[in-house]
A tleap script that builds the chain and sets N, CA, C and O, in Angstrom:
source leaprc.protein.ff14SB
mol = sequence {
  NMET ALA TYR ILE VAL PHE TYR TYR GLY VAL
  LEU PHE LEU ILE ILE GLY THR ALA ILE PHE
  VAL PHE ILE LYS ALA GLY SER PRO LYS ILE
  LYS ALA LYS ASN LEU PRO PHE VAL MET VAL
  GLY LEU GLY ILE ASN ILE LEU ALA SER PRO
  LEU ALA LEU PHE ILE GLY VAL MET ALA THR
  ASP SER PRO ASP SER THR VAL LEU ASP PHE
  TRP LYS GLY PHE LEU PHE ILE GLN GLY ILE
  PRO LEU ILE ILE LEU LEU VAL SER LEU VAL
  TRP TRP VAL ILE ARG LYS ASN LYS GLU LYS
  ALA HIE CMET
}
set mol.1.N position { -135.168 36.561 68.159 }
set mol.1.CA position { -135.986 37.540 67.475 }
set mol.1.C position { -135.191 38.295 66.399 }
set mol.1.O position { -135.731 38.654 65.352 }
set mol.2.N position { -133.925 38.523 66.670 }
set mol.2.CA position { -133.104 39.266 65.714 }
set mol.2.C position { -132.882 38.470 64.434 }
set mol.2.O position { -132.741 39.043 63.354 }
set mol.3.N position { -132.854 37.143 64.562 }
set mol.3.CA position { -132.644 36.330 63.366 }
set mol.3.C position { -133.833 36.416 62.416 }
set mol.3.O position { -133.659 36.307 61.202 }
set mol.4.N position { -135.033 36.610 62.948 }
set mol.4.CA position { -136.211 36.757 62.084 }
set mol.4.C position { -136.084 38.032 61.256 }
set mol.4.O position { -136.362 38.031 60.057 }
set mol.5.N position { -135.664 39.114 61.900 }
set mol.5.CA position { -135.469 40.374 61.182 }
set mol.5.C position { -134.380 40.215 60.129 }
set mol.5.O position { -134.504 40.734 59.019 }
set mol.6.N position { -133.317 39.500 60.473 }
set mol.6.CA position { -132.225 39.298 59.524 }
set mol.6.C position { -132.702 38.511 58.310 }
set mol.6.O position { -132.456 38.922 57.176 }
set mol.7.N position { -133.384 37.382 58.529 }
set mol.7.CA position { -133.795 36.544 57.407 }
set mol.7.C position { -134.866 37.216 56.552 }
set mol.7.O position { -134.825 37.131 55.325 }
set mol.8.N position { -135.825 37.885 57.198 }
set mol.8.CA position { -136.821 38.595 56.404 }
set mol.8.C position { -136.209 39.803 55.711 }
set mol.8.O position { -136.650 40.186 54.627 }
set mol.9.N position { -135.193 40.407 56.328 }
set mol.9.CA position { -134.494 41.514 55.683 }
set mol.9.C position { -133.769 41.068 54.430 }
set mol.9.O position { -133.797 41.755 53.410 }
set mol.10.N position { -133.115 39.910 54.507 }
set mol.10.CA position { -132.424 39.367 53.332 }
set mol.10.C position { -133.435 39.027 52.242 }
set mol.10.O position { -133.212 39.328 51.069 }
set mol.11.N position { -134.540 38.403 52.626 }
set mol.11.CA position { -135.581 38.070 51.647 }
set mol.11.C position { -136.158 39.334 51.014 }
set mol.11.O position { -136.406 39.370 49.808 }
set mol.12.N position { -136.373 40.371 51.827 }
set mol.12.CA position { -136.867 41.643 51.311 }
set mol.12.C position { -135.874 42.256 50.325 }
set mol.12.O position { -136.279 42.784 49.290 }
set mol.13.N position { -134.584 42.191 50.636 }
set mol.13.CA position { -133.570 42.734 49.727 }
set mol.13.C position { -133.523 41.973 48.407 }
set mol.13.O position { -133.373 42.580 47.346 }
set mol.14.N position { -133.649 40.651 48.464 }
set mol.14.CA position { -133.621 39.854 47.238 }
set mol.14.C position { -134.825 40.176 46.365 }
set mol.14.O position { -134.681 40.415 45.166 }
set mol.15.N position { -136.012 40.182 46.963 }
set mol.15.CA position { -137.224 40.473 46.194 }
set mol.15.C position { -137.212 41.921 45.712 }
set mol.15.O position { -137.613 42.201 44.582 }
set mol.16.N position { -136.755 42.839 46.556 }
set mol.16.CA position { -136.668 44.245 46.160 }
set mol.16.C position { -135.709 44.467 45.009 }
set mol.16.O position { -135.989 45.248 44.099 }
set mol.17.N position { -134.581 43.784 45.047 }
set mol.17.CA position { -133.613 43.896 43.951 }
set mol.17.C position { -134.192 43.359 42.653 }
set mol.17.O position { -134.006 43.957 41.592 }
set mol.18.N position { -134.894 42.236 42.732 }
set mol.18.CA position { -135.500 41.662 41.528 }
set mol.18.C position { -136.563 42.597 40.953 }
set mol.18.O position { -136.628 42.789 39.739 }
set mol.19.N position { -137.390 43.174 41.814 }
set mol.19.CA position { -138.417 44.106 41.336 }
set mol.19.C position { -137.761 45.343 40.724 }
set mol.19.O position { -138.219 45.844 39.697 }
set mol.20.N position { -136.693 45.834 41.349 }
set mol.20.CA position { -135.967 46.980 40.800 }
set mol.20.C position { -135.412 46.671 39.412 }
set mol.20.O position { -135.474 47.508 38.512 }
set mol.21.N position { -134.872 45.472 39.244 }
set mol.21.CA position { -134.317 45.082 37.942 }
set mol.21.C position { -135.428 44.995 36.899 }
set mol.21.O position { -135.244 45.419 35.757 }
set mol.22.N position { -136.593 44.441 37.292 }
set mol.22.CA position { -137.719 44.369 36.357 }
set mol.22.C position { -138.187 45.768 35.954 }
set mol.22.O position { -138.462 46.009 34.779 }
set mol.23.N position { -138.279 46.684 36.905 }
set mol.23.CA position { -138.717 48.049 36.599 }
set mol.23.C position { -137.672 48.764 35.745 }
set mol.23.O position { -138.012 49.471 34.795 }
set mol.24.N position { -136.406 48.576 36.090 }
set mol.24.CA position { -135.327 49.233 35.351 }
set mol.24.C position { -135.247 48.742 33.905 }
set mol.24.O position { -134.744 49.455 33.037 }
set mol.25.N position { -135.739 47.532 33.641 }
set mol.25.CA position { -135.696 46.988 32.279 }
set mol.25.C position { -136.533 47.815 31.314 }
set mol.25.O position { -136.298 47.779 30.106 }
set mol.26.N position { -137.498 48.554 31.824 }
set mol.26.CA position { -138.341 49.370 30.965 }
set mol.26.C position { -137.840 50.781 30.756 }
set mol.26.O position { -138.473 51.552 30.035 }
set mol.27.N position { -136.724 51.144 31.361 }
set mol.27.CA position { -136.229 52.517 31.237 }
set mol.27.C position { -135.646 52.757 29.841 }
set mol.27.O position { -135.142 51.829 29.208 }
set mol.28.N position { -135.717 53.994 29.369 }
set mol.28.CA position { -135.204 54.305 28.026 }
set mol.28.C position { -133.703 54.057 27.873 }
set mol.28.O position { -133.242 53.679 26.796 }
set mol.29.N position { -132.946 54.267 28.944 }
set mol.29.CA position { -131.498 54.059 28.878 }
set mol.29.C position { -131.171 52.587 28.623 }
set mol.29.O position { -130.268 52.275 27.847 }
set mol.30.N position { -131.901 51.690 29.273 }
set mol.30.CA position { -131.687 50.253 29.091 }
set mol.30.C position { -132.185 49.826 27.708 }
set mol.30.O position { -131.552 49.006 27.043 }
set mol.31.N position { -133.309 50.379 27.282 }
set mol.31.CA position { -133.841 50.034 25.958 }
set mol.31.C position { -132.910 50.500 24.846 }
set mol.31.O position { -132.806 49.848 23.807 }
set mol.32.N position { -132.233 51.629 25.063 }
set mol.32.CA position { -131.312 52.138 24.045 }
set mol.32.C position { -130.118 51.206 23.851 }
set mol.32.O position { -129.546 51.139 22.763 }
set mol.33.N position { -129.750 50.495 24.902 }
set mol.33.CA position { -128.625 49.557 24.816 }
set mol.33.C position { -129.082 48.136 24.499 }
set mol.33.O position { -128.266 47.214 24.511 }
set mol.34.N position { -130.357 47.942 24.218 }
set mol.34.CA position { -130.943 46.628 23.905 }
set mol.34.C position { -130.753 45.624 25.041 }
set mol.34.O position { -130.427 44.464 24.792 }
set mol.35.N position { -130.953 46.057 26.270 }
set mol.35.CA position { -130.736 45.191 27.424 }
set mol.35.C position { -131.995 44.736 28.171 }
set mol.35.O position { -131.844 44.064 29.192 }
set mol.36.N position { -133.216 45.046 27.746 }
set mol.36.CA position { -134.364 44.629 28.559 }
set mol.36.C position { -134.467 43.119 28.753 }
set mol.36.O position { -134.806 42.665 29.847 }
set mol.37.N position { -134.185 42.338 27.726 }
set mol.37.CA position { -134.285 40.880 27.849 }
set mol.37.C position { -133.250 40.350 28.836 }
set mol.37.O position { -133.527 39.418 29.591 }
set mol.38.N position { -132.061 40.943 28.831 }
set mol.38.CA position { -131.018 40.546 29.778 }
set mol.38.C position { -131.443 40.905 31.201 }
set mol.38.O position { -131.236 40.118 32.124 }
set mol.39.N position { -132.028 42.071 31.385 }
set mol.39.CA position { -132.464 42.497 32.718 }
set mol.39.C position { -133.586 41.611 33.248 }
set mol.39.O position { -133.605 41.283 34.434 }
set mol.40.N position { -134.514 41.223 32.387 }
set mol.40.CA position { -135.587 40.324 32.819 }
set mol.40.C position { -135.012 38.958 33.188 }
set mol.40.O position { -135.416 38.368 34.190 }
set mol.41.N position { -134.083 38.455 32.395 }
set mol.41.CA position { -133.432 37.190 32.730 }
set mol.41.C position { -132.681 37.262 34.049 }
set mol.41.O position { -132.685 36.305 34.822 }
set mol.42.N position { -132.040 38.390 34.306 }
set mol.42.CA position { -131.339 38.585 35.572 }
set mol.42.C position { -132.319 38.650 36.739 }
set mol.42.O position { -132.049 38.105 37.809 }
set mol.43.N position { -133.451 39.313 36.536 }
set mol.43.CA position { -134.471 39.372 37.585 }
set mol.43.C position { -135.043 38.006 37.912 }
set mol.43.O position { -135.273 37.693 39.080 }
set mol.44.N position { -135.276 37.192 36.896 }
set mol.44.CA position { -135.775 35.830 37.128 }
set mol.44.C position { -134.741 35.020 37.896 }
set mol.44.O position { -135.098 34.253 38.791 }
set mol.45.N position { -133.468 35.180 37.560 }
set mol.45.CA position { -132.406 34.478 38.283 }
set mol.45.C position { -132.335 34.919 39.737 }
set mol.45.O position { -132.150 34.087 40.625 }
set mol.46.N position { -132.478 36.202 39.991 }
set mol.46.CA position { -132.437 36.698 41.366 }
set mol.46.C position { -133.599 36.135 42.170 }
set mol.46.O position { -133.431 35.786 43.339 }
set mol.47.N position { -134.773 36.044 41.559 }
set mol.47.CA position { -135.924 35.491 42.276 }
set mol.47.C position { -135.801 33.993 42.513 }
set mol.47.O position { -136.255 33.495 43.543 }
set mol.48.N position { -135.204 33.272 41.591 }
set mol.48.CA position { -135.128 31.814 41.709 }
set mol.48.C position { -133.969 31.341 42.576 }
set mol.48.O position { -133.990 30.210 43.062 }
set mol.49.N position { -132.970 32.171 42.779 }
set mol.49.CA position { -131.775 31.707 43.494 }
set mol.49.C position { -132.011 31.311 44.951 }
set mol.49.O position { -131.436 30.306 45.369 }
set mol.50.N position { -132.815 32.019 45.767 }
set mol.50.CA position { -133.014 31.536 47.140 }
set mol.50.C position { -133.713 30.182 47.194 }
set mol.50.O position { -133.356 29.326 48.004 }
set mol.51.N position { -134.699 29.990 46.338 }
set mol.51.CA position { -135.393 28.703 46.311 }
set mol.51.C position { -134.458 27.601 45.830 }
set mol.51.O position { -134.484 26.491 46.363 }
set mol.52.N position { -133.645 27.891 44.841 }
set mol.52.CA position { -132.698 26.894 44.338 }
set mol.52.C position { -131.671 26.537 45.403 }
set mol.52.O position { -131.299 25.372 45.545 }
set mol.53.N position { -131.215 27.528 46.145 }
set mol.53.CA position { -130.274 27.258 47.226 }
set mol.53.C position { -130.928 26.397 48.306 }
set mol.53.O position { -130.306 25.471 48.826 }
set mol.54.N position { -132.172 26.701 48.639 }
set mol.54.CA position { -132.892 25.913 49.644 }
set mol.54.C position { -133.058 24.465 49.195 }
set mol.54.O position { -132.811 23.543 49.972 }
set mol.55.N position { -133.470 24.260 47.959 }
set mol.55.CA position { -133.648 22.895 47.451 }
set mol.55.C position { -132.309 22.172 47.391 }
set mol.55.O position { -132.237 20.984 47.705 }
set mol.56.N position { -131.259 22.861 46.997 }
set mol.56.CA position { -129.933 22.249 46.959 }
set mol.56.C position { -129.454 21.829 48.335 }
set mol.56.O position { -128.863 20.760 48.489 }
set mol.57.N position { -129.703 22.663 49.340 }
set mol.57.CA position { -129.305 22.320 50.703 }
set mol.57.C position { -130.131 21.155 51.222 }
set mol.57.O position { -129.598 20.272 51.894 }
set mol.58.N position { -131.423 21.139 50.920 }
set mol.58.CA position { -132.270 20.031 51.374 }
set mol.58.C position { -131.892 18.720 50.681 }
set mol.58.O position { -132.110 17.641 51.233 }
set mol.59.N position { -131.334 18.808 49.488 }
set mol.59.CA position { -130.917 17.588 48.786 }
set mol.59.C position { -129.708 16.946 49.451 }
set mol.59.O position { -129.457 15.756 49.259 }
set mol.60.N position { -128.959 17.716 50.226 }
set mol.60.CA position { -127.777 17.171 50.906 }
set mol.60.C position { -128.067 16.840 52.363 }
set mol.60.O position { -127.139 16.760 53.168 }
set mol.61.N position { -129.324 16.648 52.715 }
set mol.61.CA position { -129.694 16.408 54.108 }
set mol.61.C position { -129.256 15.038 54.605 }
set mol.61.O position { -128.846 14.908 55.759 }
set mol.62.N position { -129.334 14.027 53.771 }
set mol.62.CA position { -128.972 12.683 54.234 }
set mol.62.C position { -127.457 12.579 54.430 }
set mol.62.O position { -126.697 13.291 53.773 }
set mol.63.N position { -127.019 11.702 55.324 }
set mol.63.CA position { -125.583 11.616 55.640 }
set mol.63.C position { -124.699 11.159 54.482 }
set mol.63.O position { -123.514 11.493 54.448 }
set mol.64.N position { -125.242 10.413 53.547 }
set mol.64.CA position { -124.409 9.919 52.448 }
set mol.64.C position { -124.473 10.807 51.208 }
set mol.64.O position { -124.103 10.370 50.119 }
set mol.65.N position { -124.937 12.047 51.359 }
set mol.65.CA position { -125.020 12.976 50.229 }
set mol.65.C position { -123.652 13.552 49.896 }
set mol.65.O position { -122.767 13.644 50.746 }
set mol.66.N position { -123.510 13.930 48.651 }
set mol.66.CA position { -122.266 14.545 48.193 }
set mol.66.C position { -122.561 15.938 47.645 }
set mol.66.O position { -123.708 16.384 47.623 }
set mol.67.N position { -121.518 16.602 47.212 }
set mol.67.CA position { -121.679 17.922 46.601 }
set mol.67.C position { -122.481 17.808 45.308 }
set mol.67.O position { -123.200 18.736 44.937 }
set mol.68.N position { -122.360 16.691 44.634 }
set mol.68.CA position { -123.113 16.474 43.400 }
set mol.68.C position { -124.616 16.516 43.665 }
set mol.68.O position { -125.377 17.005 42.830 }
set mol.69.N position { -125.050 16.006 44.820 }
set mol.69.CA position { -126.468 16.069 45.165 }
set mol.69.C position { -126.932 17.515 45.348 }
set mol.69.O position { -128.048 17.870 44.968 }
set mol.70.N position { -126.067 18.340 45.931 }
set mol.70.CA position { -126.403 19.759 46.053 }
set mol.70.C position { -126.591 20.380 44.674 }
set mol.70.O position { -127.573 21.082 44.434 }
set mol.71.N position { -125.645 20.121 43.765 }
set mol.71.CA position { -125.727 20.727 42.432 }
set mol.71.C position { -126.932 20.216 41.658 }
set mol.71.O position { -127.537 20.967 40.893 }
set mol.72.N position { -127.289 18.948 41.847 }
set mol.72.CA position { -128.492 18.430 41.176 }
set mol.72.C position { -129.735 19.150 41.676 }
set mol.72.O position { -130.592 19.533 40.881 }
set mol.73.N position { -129.840 19.338 42.990 }
set mol.73.CA position { -130.987 20.050 43.544 }
set mol.73.C position { -131.006 21.508 43.149 }
set mol.73.O position { -132.061 22.059 42.836 }
set mol.74.N position { -129.837 22.139 43.164 }
set mol.74.CA position { -129.742 23.554 42.811 }
set mol.74.C position { -130.110 23.781 41.353 }
set mol.74.O position { -130.901 24.669 41.036 }
set mol.75.N position { -129.533 22.975 40.468 }
set mol.75.CA position { -129.789 23.168 39.037 }
set mol.75.C position { -131.169 22.685 38.612 }
set mol.75.O position { -131.658 23.068 37.549 }
set mol.76.N position { -131.807 21.843 39.434 }
set mol.76.CA position { -133.182 21.446 39.153 }
set mol.76.C position { -134.089 22.675 39.156 }
set mol.76.O position { -134.999 22.780 38.333 }
set mol.77.N position { -133.844 23.594 40.071 }
set mol.77.CA position { -134.646 24.816 40.154 }
set mol.77.C position { -134.047 25.929 39.296 }
set mol.77.O position { -134.783 26.636 38.609 }
set mol.78.N position { -132.754 26.092 39.325 }
set mol.78.CA position { -132.094 27.230 38.693 }
set mol.78.C position { -131.742 26.985 37.231 }
set mol.78.O position { -131.284 27.910 36.560 }
set mol.79.N position { -131.935 25.794 36.720 }
set mol.79.CA position { -131.519 25.464 35.361 }
set mol.79.C position { -132.187 26.304 34.291 }
set mol.79.O position { -131.506 26.886 33.446 }
set mol.80.N position { -133.503 26.377 34.313 }
set mol.80.CA position { -134.227 27.137 33.283 }
set mol.80.C position { -133.923 28.633 33.371 }
set mol.80.O position { -133.682 29.246 32.332 }
set mol.81.N position { -133.921 29.261 34.567 }
set mol.81.CA position { -133.524 30.676 34.603 }
set mol.81.C position { -132.100 30.932 34.117 }
set mol.81.O position { -131.839 31.963 33.497 }
set mol.82.N position { -131.185 30.020 34.385 }
set mol.82.CA position { -129.823 30.194 33.874 }
set mol.82.C position { -129.774 30.083 32.356 }
set mol.82.O position { -129.029 30.812 31.701 }
set mol.83.N position { -130.559 29.182 31.800 }
set mol.83.CA position { -130.622 29.057 30.339 }
set mol.83.C position { -131.217 30.320 29.728 }
set mol.83.O position { -130.740 30.799 28.700 }
set mol.84.N position { -132.265 30.865 30.363 }
set mol.84.CA position { -132.869 32.109 29.873 }
set mol.84.C position { -131.840 33.237 29.898 }
set mol.84.O position { -131.739 34.003 28.939 }
set mol.85.N position { -131.077 33.346 30.984 }
set mol.85.CA position { -130.057 34.393 31.071 }
set mol.85.C position { -128.960 34.185 30.037 }
set mol.85.O position { -128.506 35.147 29.418 }
set mol.86.N position { -128.535 32.959 29.844 }
set mol.86.CA position { -127.496 32.668 28.855 }
set mol.86.C position { -127.972 33.004 27.445 }
set mol.86.O position { -127.232 33.610 26.670 }
set mol.87.N position { -129.200 32.617 27.107 }
set mol.87.CA position { -129.755 32.928 25.785 }
set mol.87.C position { -129.867 34.435 25.595 }
set mol.87.O position { -129.555 34.951 24.522 }
set mol.88.N position { -130.311 35.144 26.633 }
set mol.88.CA position { -130.446 36.591 26.501 }
set mol.88.C position { -129.084 37.268 26.331 }
set mol.88.O position { -128.967 38.228 25.570 }
set mol.89.N position { -128.063 36.783 27.023 }
set mol.89.CA position { -126.727 37.360 26.857 }
set mol.89.C position { -126.162 37.093 25.466 }
set mol.89.O position { -125.569 37.982 24.854 }
set mol.90.N position { -126.343 35.882 24.970 }
set mol.90.CA position { -125.871 35.553 23.616 }
set mol.90.C position { -126.616 36.387 22.587 }
set mol.90.O position { -126.010 36.904 21.647 }
set mol.91.N position { -127.929 36.522 22.758 }
set mol.91.CA position { -128.742 37.309 21.831 }
set mol.91.C position { -128.312 38.772 21.850 }
set mol.91.O position { -128.266 39.419 20.804 }
set mol.92.N position { -127.996 39.299 23.044 }
set mol.92.CA position { -127.558 40.683 23.169 }
set mol.92.C position { -126.209 40.890 22.478 }
set mol.92.O position { -126.016 41.892 21.790 }
set mol.93.N position { -125.277 39.955 22.655 }
set mol.93.CA position { -123.957 40.076 22.017 }
set mol.93.C position { -124.089 40.016 20.499 }
set mol.93.O position { -123.425 40.773 19.791 }
set mol.94.N position { -124.938 39.125 19.993 }
set mol.94.CA position { -125.141 39.023 18.543 }
set mol.94.C position { -125.738 40.315 17.997 }
set mol.94.O position { -125.290 40.817 16.966 }
set mol.95.N position { -126.752 40.861 18.684 }
set mol.95.CA position { -127.361 42.109 18.221 }
set mol.95.C position { -126.384 43.274 18.301 }
set mol.95.O position { -126.390 44.157 17.443 }
set mol.96.N position { -125.543 43.277 19.336 }
set mol.96.CA position { -124.556 44.344 19.489 }
set mol.96.C position { -123.541 44.304 18.349 }
set mol.96.O position { -123.160 45.348 17.819 }
set mol.97.N position { -123.104 43.102 17.973 }
set mol.97.CA position { -122.142 42.968 16.877 }
set mol.97.C position { -122.769 43.329 15.535 }
set mol.97.O position { -122.093 43.896 14.676 }
set mol.98.N position { -124.045 43.014 15.338 }
set mol.98.CA position { -124.716 43.380 14.088 }
set mol.98.C position { -124.848 44.890 13.965 }
set mol.98.O position { -124.716 45.433 12.868 }
set mol.99.N position { -125.106 45.576 15.075 }
set mol.99.CA position { -125.220 47.033 15.022 }
set mol.99.C position { -123.876 47.672 14.692 }
set mol.99.O position { -123.831 48.667 13.968 }
set mol.100.N position { -122.789 47.123 15.206 }
set mol.100.CA position { -121.464 47.656 14.881 }
set mol.100.C position { -121.135 47.438 13.410 }
set mol.100.O position { -120.471 48.274 12.797 }
set mol.101.N position { -121.588 46.330 12.836 }
set mol.101.CA position { -121.308 46.031 11.434 }
set mol.101.C position { -122.062 46.976 10.504 }
set mol.101.O position { -121.570 47.299 9.423 }
set mol.102.N position { -123.256 47.425 10.912 }
set mol.102.CA position { -124.054 48.314 10.069 }
set mol.102.C position { -123.598 49.766 10.153 }
set mol.102.O position { -123.987 50.575 9.311 }
set mol.103.N position { -122.795 50.112 11.131 }
set mol.103.CA position { -122.344 51.497 11.272 }
set mol.103.C position { -121.268 51.752 10.318 }
set mol.103.O position { -120.739 52.863 10.266 }
savepdb mol mol.pdb
quit
């Protein structure tokens, strides 16, 4: 019975953290630093990571599986959210450098 509380507690923390990040993306402090797109990308990554981990683990179920099979399963789910986060970070760095150049 305790394991059910533990697993649902972890799931609640993951979903709660993602919702907090989504809500925090709209705050004026985050908007002033041009970070809302980065925060949304981070929230999507937080939501997708448990499912990606599950799919990656299930991909290594057969006895002849390797670590590469885990990464294929993991990145099958997590690939697009990671690309979104990477694009948002690059976009944020470019905008940050442009603002410094105009000052």
